[in-house]
Tab-separated table of C-alpha atoms in Angstrom:
chain	number	residue	atom	x	y	z
A	243	UNK	CA	-8.559	24.855	8.529
A	244	UNK	CA	-6.946	21.416	8.316
A	245	UNK	CA	-6.252	21.818	4.583
A	246	UNK	CA	-4.653	25.215	5.174
A	247	UNK	CA	-2.379	23.702	7.814
A	248	UNK	CA	-1.442	20.848	5.461
A	249	UNK	CA	-0.689	23.339	2.684
A	250	UNK	CA	1.437	25.424	5.028
A	251	UNK	CA	3.287	22.267	6.033
A	252	UNK	CA	4.277	21.568	2.448
A	253	UNK	CA	5.035	25.189	1.607
A	254	UNK	CA	7.618	25.799	4.295
A	255	UNK	CA	11.314	25.069	3.970
A	256	UNK	CA	11.883	25.595	7.687
A	257	UNK	CA	12.178	22.396	9.763
A	258	UNK	CA	11.011	24.084	12.961
A	259	UNK	CA	7.876	25.438	11.283
A	260	UNK	CA	7.224	22.050	9.715
A	261	UNK	CA	7.315	20.451	13.169
A	262	UNK	CA	4.927	23.096	14.484
A	263	UNK	CA	2.434	22.346	11.696
A	264	UNK	CA	2.749	18.611	12.397
A	265	UNK	CA	2.090	19.260	16.087
A	266	UNK	CA	-1.016	21.211	15.104
A	267	UNK	CA	-2.291	18.376	12.893
A	268	UNK	CA	-1.485	15.579	15.353
A	269	UNK	CA	-4.590	15.853	17.626
A	270	UNK	CA	-6.960	15.721	14.647
A	271	UNK	CA	-5.090	12.759	13.178
A	272	UNK	CA	-5.201	10.946	16.517
A	273	UNK	CA	-8.950	11.524	16.930
A	274	UNK	CA	-9.611	10.343	13.371
A	275	UNK	CA	-7.578	7.157	13.868
A	276	UNK	CA	-9.222	6.564	17.240
A	277	UNK	CA	-12.708	6.823	15.744
A	278	UNK	CA	-11.836	4.396	12.947
A	279	UNK	CA	-10.185	1.869	15.272
A	280	UNK	CA	-13.147	2.077	17.663
A	281	UNK	CA	-15.649	1.503	14.863
A	282	UNK	CA	-13.623	-1.533	13.767
A	283	UNK	CA	-12.865	-2.757	17.296
A	284	UNK	CA	-11.305	-6.214	17.207
A	285	UNK	CA	-10.786	-6.105	13.438
A	286	UNK	CA	-7.619	-5.120	11.552
A	287	UNK	CA	-7.435	-1.554	10.241
A	288	UNK	CA	-4.780	-0.735	7.647
A	289	UNK	CA	-3.526	2.837	7.805
A	290	UNK	CA	-1.634	3.859	4.698
A	291	UNK	CA	0.739	6.663	5.607
A	292	UNK	CA	0.753	9.913	3.633
A	293	UNK	CA	0.976	9.164	-0.074
A	294	UNK	CA	-0.370	12.103	-2.095
A	295	UNK	CA	2.010	14.104	-4.279
A	296	UNK	CA	2.244	17.743	-3.299
A	297	UNK	CA	0.408	19.145	-6.317
A	298	UNK	CA	-2.822	17.435	-5.205
A	299	UNK	CA	-2.695	19.235	-1.867
A	300	UNK	CA	-1.799	22.725	-3.068
A	301	UNK	CA	-4.863	23.606	-5.137
A	302	UNK	CA	-6.375	27.034	-4.525
A	303	UNK	CA	-3.167	28.771	-3.509
A	304	UNK	CA	-2.675	32.480	-4.116
A	305	UNK	CA	-0.213	33.746	-6.723
A	306	UNK	CA	2.254	34.668	-3.972
A	307	UNK	CA	2.011	31.202	-2.484
A	308	UNK	CA	2.479	29.583	-5.900
A	309	UNK	CA	5.670	31.595	-6.414
A	310	UNK	CA	7.006	30.122	-3.191
A	311	UNK	CA	6.730	26.577	-4.516
A	312	UNK	CA	8.156	27.131	-8.003
A	313	UNK	CA	11.351	25.415	-6.889
A	314	UNK	CA	9.254	22.394	-5.859
A	315	UNK	CA	7.405	21.986	-9.162
A	316	UNK	CA	7.693	18.529	-10.737
A	317	UNK	CA	7.284	17.348	-14.318
A	318	UNK	CA	6.027	13.937	-13.196
A	319	UNK	CA	4.775	14.298	-9.612
A	320	UNK	CA	3.227	10.817	-9.420
A	321	UNK	CA	6.752	9.405	-9.668
A	322	UNK	CA	8.322	12.270	-7.816
A	323	UNK	CA	8.725	13.555	-4.278
A	324	UNK	CA	5.938	11.751	-2.417
A	325	UNK	CA	5.223	9.080	0.184
A	326	UNK	CA	8.288	7.415	1.748
A	327	UNK	CA	10.599	9.638	-0.325
A	328	UNK	CA	9.135	12.732	1.289
A	329	UNK	CA	9.246	11.085	4.719
A	330	UNK	CA	12.922	10.295	4.303
A	331	UNK	CA	13.667	14.018	3.911
A	332	UNK	CA	10.902	15.307	6.196
A	333	UNK	CA	10.549	12.589	8.873
A	334	UNK	CA	8.279	14.825	10.988
A	335	UNK	CA	5.293	13.945	8.773
A	336	UNK	CA	5.437	10.156	9.134
A	337	UNK	CA	6.519	10.369	12.759
A	338	UNK	CA	3.429	12.455	13.492
A	339	UNK	CA	1.140	9.970	11.740
A	340	UNK	CA	2.695	6.881	13.326
A	341	UNK	CA	2.617	8.493	16.759
A	342	UNK	CA	-1.054	9.403	16.237
A	343	UNK	CA	-1.947	5.833	15.257
A	344	UNK	CA	-0.176	4.307	18.248
A	345	UNK	CA	-1.506	6.881	20.730
A	346	UNK	CA	-5.048	6.291	19.463
A	347	UNK	CA	-4.586	2.525	19.791
A	348	UNK	CA	-3.056	2.905	23.268
A	349	UNK	CA	-5.991	4.985	24.522
A	350	UNK	CA	-8.475	2.420	23.247
A	351	UNK	CA	-6.475	-0.466	24.690
A	352	UNK	CA	-6.315	1.260	28.067
A	353	UNK	CA	-10.114	1.638	28.001
A	354	UNK	CA	-10.627	-2.078	27.430
A	355	UNK	CA	-11.008	-2.064	23.646
A	356	UNK	CA	-9.116	-4.220	21.159
A	357	UNK	CA	-7.621	-2.013	18.415
A	358	UNK	CA	-5.714	-3.773	15.631
A	359	UNK	CA	-3.776	-1.163	13.638
A	360	UNK	CA	-1.708	-2.120	10.613
A	361	UNK	CA	0.699	0.589	9.443
A	362	UNK	CA	1.419	0.482	5.708
A	363	UNK	CA	4.192	2.409	3.955
A	364	UNK	CA	3.509	3.512	0.349
A	365	UNK	CA	5.820	3.893	-2.661
A	366	UNK	CA	8.591	1.743	-1.180
A	367	UNK	CA	11.304	1.020	-3.712
A	368	UNK	CA	14.118	-0.564	-1.675
A	369	UNK	CA	14.448	-2.092	1.781
A	370	UNK	CA	16.626	0.780	2.972
A	371	UNK	CA	13.532	2.998	2.833
A	372	UNK	CA	11.743	0.665	5.242
A	373	UNK	CA	14.699	1.007	7.589
A	374	UNK	CA	13.827	4.711	7.834
A	375	UNK	CA	10.332	3.836	9.079
A	376	UNK	CA	11.683	1.141	11.409
A	377	UNK	CA	13.889	3.814	12.962
A	378	UNK	CA	10.868	6.055	13.482
A	379	UNK	CA	8.989	3.223	15.190
A	380	UNK	CA	11.928	2.505	17.486
A	381	UNK	CA	12.024	6.188	18.465
A	382	UNK	CA	8.274	6.376	19.133
A	383	UNK	CA	8.207	3.105	21.078
A	384	UNK	CA	10.982	4.512	23.287
A	385	UNK	CA	8.798	7.568	23.946
A	386	UNK	CA	5.960	5.320	25.119
A	387	UNK	CA	8.226	3.400	27.460
A	388	UNK	CA	9.791	6.588	28.826
A	389	UNK	CA	6.286	7.775	29.727
A	390	UNK	CA	5.441	4.483	31.392
A	391	UNK	CA	2.913	3.455	28.729
A	392	UNK	CA	2.646	0.081	27.046
A	393	UNK	CA	3.258	0.105	23.300
A	394	UNK	CA	0.049	-1.142	21.658
A	395	UNK	CA	0.231	-4.131	19.335
A	396	UNK	CA	0.546	-3.239	15.661
A	397	UNK	CA	1.909	-4.692	12.452
A	398	UNK	CA	4.055	-2.999	9.817
A	399	UNK	CA	3.618	-3.520	6.109
A	400	UNK	CA	4.698	-2.238	2.718
A	401	UNK	CA	2.988	-1.362	-0.519
A	402	UNK	CA	4.269	-3.338	-3.500
A	403	UNK	CA	3.569	-0.933	-6.349
A	404	UNK	CA	7.052	-0.464	-7.791
A	405	UNK	CA	8.673	-3.384	-9.674
A	406	UNK	CA	11.911	-2.892	-7.707
A	407	UNK	CA	10.001	-3.452	-4.458
A	408	UNK	CA	8.575	-6.694	-5.838
A	409	UNK	CA	12.095	-7.870	-6.638
A	410	UNK	CA	13.165	-6.914	-3.103
A	411	UNK	CA	10.225	-8.726	-1.468
A	412	UNK	CA	12.531	-11.190	0.312
A	413	UNK	CA	14.319	-8.296	2.022
A	414	UNK	CA	11.070	-6.473	2.786
A	415	UNK	CA	9.487	-9.611	4.247
A	416	UNK	CA	12.211	-9.685	6.890
A	417	UNK	CA	11.172	-6.203	8.022
A	418	UNK	CA	7.378	-6.337	7.657
A	419	UNK	CA	4.396	-8.563	8.413
A	420	UNK	CA	2.494	-7.928	5.188
A	421	UNK	CA	2.738	-6.565	1.662
A	422	UNK	CA	-0.002	-5.060	-0.477
A	423	UNK	CA	0.178	-4.921	-4.257
A	424	UNK	CA	-0.961	-1.543	-5.553
A	425	UNK	CA	-1.909	-3.005	-8.905
A	426	UNK	CA	-2.857	0.305	-10.540
A	427	UNK	CA	0.619	1.788	-10.096
A	428	UNK	CA	2.329	-1.572	-10.558
A	429	UNK	CA	0.586	-1.999	-13.920
A	430	UNK	CA	1.616	1.490	-15.030
A	431	UNK	CA	5.237	0.988	-14.041
A	432	UNK	CA	5.568	-2.583	-15.325
A	433	UNK	CA	3.991	-1.896	-18.722
A	434	UNK	CA	5.145	1.733	-18.980
A	435	UNK	CA	1.576	2.844	-19.685
A	436	UNK	CA	-0.216	5.842	-18.226
A	437	UNK	CA	-3.810	4.959	-17.427
A	438	UNK	CA	-4.793	8.636	-17.577
A	439	UNK	CA	-2.986	9.615	-20.773
A	440	UNK	CA	-3.190	6.499	-22.927
A	441	UNK	CA	-6.804	5.313	-22.474
A	442	UNK	CA	-7.424	5.499	-26.236
A	443	UNK	CA	-4.273	3.486	-26.984
A	444	UNK	CA	-5.275	0.832	-24.451
A	445	UNK	CA	-8.674	0.430	-26.131
A	446	UNK	CA	-6.952	0.219	-29.521
A	447	UNK	CA	-4.664	-2.528	-28.209
A	448	UNK	CA	-7.695	-4.430	-26.893
A	449	UNK	CA	-9.558	-4.065	-30.195
A	450	UNK	CA	-6.474	-5.227	-32.138
A	451	UNK	CA	-5.990	-8.105	-29.669
A	452	UNK	CA	-2.543	-6.931	-28.587
A	453	UNK	CA	-4.093	-6.935	-25.120
A	454	UNK	CA	-6.617	-9.614	-24.230
A	455	UNK	CA	-8.266	-7.078	-21.917
A	456	UNK	CA	-7.751	-3.627	-20.461
A	457	UNK	CA	-4.786	-4.221	-18.085
A	458	UNK	CA	-6.287	-1.782	-15.580
A	459	UNK	CA	-9.407	-3.961	-15.351
A	460	UNK	CA	-7.986	-7.479	-15.744
A	461	UNK	CA	-4.443	-8.100	-14.528
A	462	UNK	CA	-1.898	-8.354	-17.359
A	463	UNK	CA	0.159	-11.598	-17.488
A	464	UNK	CA	3.467	-9.731	-17.156
A	465	UNK	CA	2.241	-7.854	-14.095
A	466	UNK	CA	0.987	-11.147	-12.665
A	467	UNK	CA	4.411	-12.651	-13.295
A	468	UNK	CA	6.205	-10.004	-11.263
A	469	UNK	CA	3.589	-10.383	-8.510
A	470	UNK	CA	4.221	-14.141	-8.449
A	471	UNK	CA	7.962	-13.507	-8.140
A	472	UNK	CA	7.374	-11.158	-5.204
A	473	UNK	CA	5.148	-13.673	-3.412
A	474	UNK	CA	7.659	-16.481	-3.888
A	475	UNK	CA	10.458	-14.272	-2.584
A	476	UNK	CA	8.482	-12.927	0.374
A	477	UNK	CA	6.848	-16.148	1.497
A	478	UNK	CA	10.140	-17.951	0.939
A	479	UNK	CA	11.528	-15.873	3.797
A	480	UNK	CA	8.351	-15.903	5.904
A	481	UNK	CA	5.532	-18.301	4.952
A	482	UNK	CA	3.185	-16.247	7.173
A	483	UNK	CA	3.904	-13.011	5.281
A	484	UNK	CA	0.430	-11.789	4.330
A	485	UNK	CA	-0.082	-10.625	0.750
A	486	UNK	CA	-3.045	-8.608	-0.490
A	487	UNK	CA	-4.115	-6.684	-3.583
A	488	UNK	CA	-5.364	-3.097	-3.584
A	489	UNK	CA	-6.436	-1.856	-6.992
A	490	UNK	CA	-9.131	-1.946	-9.652
A	491	UNK	CA	-8.235	-5.514	-10.605
A	492	UNK	CA	-9.071	-6.685	-7.079
A	493	UNK	CA	-12.758	-6.861	-7.996
A	494	UNK	CA	-12.306	-8.459	-11.422
A	495	UNK	CA	-13.398	-12.150	-11.497
A	496	UNK	CA	-10.654	-13.276	-13.902
A	497	UNK	CA	-7.983	-11.416	-11.937
A	498	UNK	CA	-9.180	-12.849	-8.624
A	499	UNK	CA	-8.787	-16.390	-9.971
A	500	UNK	CA	-5.247	-15.521	-11.090
A	501	UNK	CA	-4.454	-14.008	-7.678
A	502	UNK	CA	-5.649	-17.164	-5.929
A	503	UNK	CA	-3.366	-19.319	-8.093
A	504	UNK	CA	-0.227	-17.306	-7.252
A	505	UNK	CA	-0.897	-17.161	-3.505
A	506	UNK	CA	-2.533	-13.786	-2.803
A	507	UNK	CA	-4.241	-13.937	0.601
A	508	UNK	CA	-6.683	-11.009	0.380
A	509	UNK	CA	-8.136	-8.414	-1.965
A	510	UNK	CA	-9.125	-4.867	-1.041
A	511	UNK	CA	-11.960	-3.337	-3.062
A	512	UNK	CA	-14.327	-0.369	-2.974
A	513	UNK	CA	-17.586	-0.897	-0.994
A	514	UNK	CA	-19.833	-1.390	-4.073
A	515	UNK	CA	-17.529	-4.197	-5.271
A	516	UNK	CA	-17.505	-6.169	-2.007
A	517	UNK	CA	-20.406	-8.583	-2.807
A	518	UNK	CA	-18.894	-9.501	-6.181
A	519	UNK	CA	-15.422	-9.860	-4.662
A	520	UNK	CA	-16.724	-12.232	-1.962
A	521	UNK	CA	-18.404	-14.446	-4.559
A	522	UNK	CA	-15.387	-14.382	-6.874
A	523	UNK	CA	-12.827	-15.124	-4.148
A	524	UNK	CA	-14.930	-18.046	-2.882
A	525	UNK	CA	-15.228	-19.438	-6.407
A	526	UNK	CA	-11.515	-18.970	-6.998
A	527	UNK	CA	-10.649	-20.847	-3.795
A	528	UNK	CA	-12.980	-23.710	-4.752
A	529	UNK	CA	-11.560	-23.872	-8.283
A	530	UNK	CA	-8.027	-23.897	-6.928
A	531	UNK	CA	-8.867	-26.627	-4.406
A	532	UNK	CA	-10.467	-28.681	-7.184
A	533	UNK	CA	-7.366	-28.250	-9.362
A	534	UNK	CA	-5.124	-29.393	-6.509
A	535	UNK	CA	-7.375	-32.386	-5.828
A	536	UNK	CA	-7.308	-33.417	-9.494
A	537	UNK	CA	-3.529	-33.072	-9.601
A	538	UNK	CA	-3.167	-35.183	-6.460
A	539	UNK	CA	-5.501	-37.810	-7.894
A	540	UNK	CA	-3.560	-37.917	-11.172
A	541	UNK	CA	-0.262	-38.314	-9.312
A	542	UNK	CA	-1.732	-41.087	-7.156
A	543	UNK	CA	-3.003	-42.937	-10.214
A	544	UNK	CA	0.398	-42.540	-11.892
A	545	UNK	CA	2.168	-44.009	-8.855
A	546	UNK	CA	-0.341	-46.870	-8.723
A	547	UNK	CA	0.176	-47.687	-12.425
A	548	UNK	CA	3.961	-47.704	-11.968
A	549	UNK	CA	3.687	-50.050	-9.013
A	550	UNK	CA	1.384	-52.357	-10.975
A	551	UNK	CA	3.857	-52.426	-13.837
C-alpha cells in the first residue's frame, strides 16, 4: 500500500493530489522515524532525505500508467531529476519528511527521551539548493511555534557527492553542521567512470597498472584530492564542521588511512564491515599520531641544532 501511494505521488502532475499523497504517507514516515530514534535514544541518527530516482520506484506499473510517465522518462536518471532537484520543484516531499522527523523527535522529547536527529540532504550541487531546505525548515519551525510546541534539537547536513559541492564546501559549511562524502557517486563523477557499465574496463586498468586499485574499493588519488579541498574549505569556515565518508571505500584499510590524513572525522559502513572499520580507523589514528610526533621531534631537533650552531 505504501509503495502504491509513493508511485501515485510520482505519477501525478497535480500539486493538490501530490500534497494529498504526502499527507497520506506522513503518519507512516513519522512512526518509522520515531521507532528508529527511540531505538537509538541518546545517539545521533542521520536521516538522508529522499534520494532515489523515479525509475527505481515505478517498477511494476501497468501499460496505462507507463504511458502517463513517458514525458518523465530520462536517459540518465542517476544524474537526472532526483533528490534535492526534485524537492526544489516538488517541495511537498521534503517538507513532509522533515516535518515527520521533527514531529517524531518532538514526541520522544516530550516523553522524556533524548532523540538526536541529523537531517542530510542528498545530491546537493550548489549552496542555493541548501537555501531551499533552509526555507522549508524555517516554515516547519514556525508551525511548531504556532502550535505552542518546542522545536526539537536537530542538525542539518549535506551530502558531498558532486565535485561542484566539494568546491562549494566553504559556502555549504556556513549553512550546515556536517558534510558526508558519498564516495561512490563522487568517484563516478570525478573520474567519469560508471561503476555499473565499465567494470571490465576498471579491471583492465588495474591489470595494466593504470589504476593502482579498483577506485570503487580503494579511494583514487584524484578523488582524495577533491575531498581534501572540500575539507580545507569547509573546516576553514567552521573548524567544528563534521566530515564523514559514506561509500564502499569507507571500509577499505588503505582508504581509511588516507581519510585520516586529510581530516575525515567518521566513516559510515555496512554492518558486516563495522569490526574491520573500527580496527582500521584506530590504526589510522595511531599511525597519524605517530607521524605527527615524528615530525614534531624532527623540527625540535632541527631548532636545537640551529641554536647550537
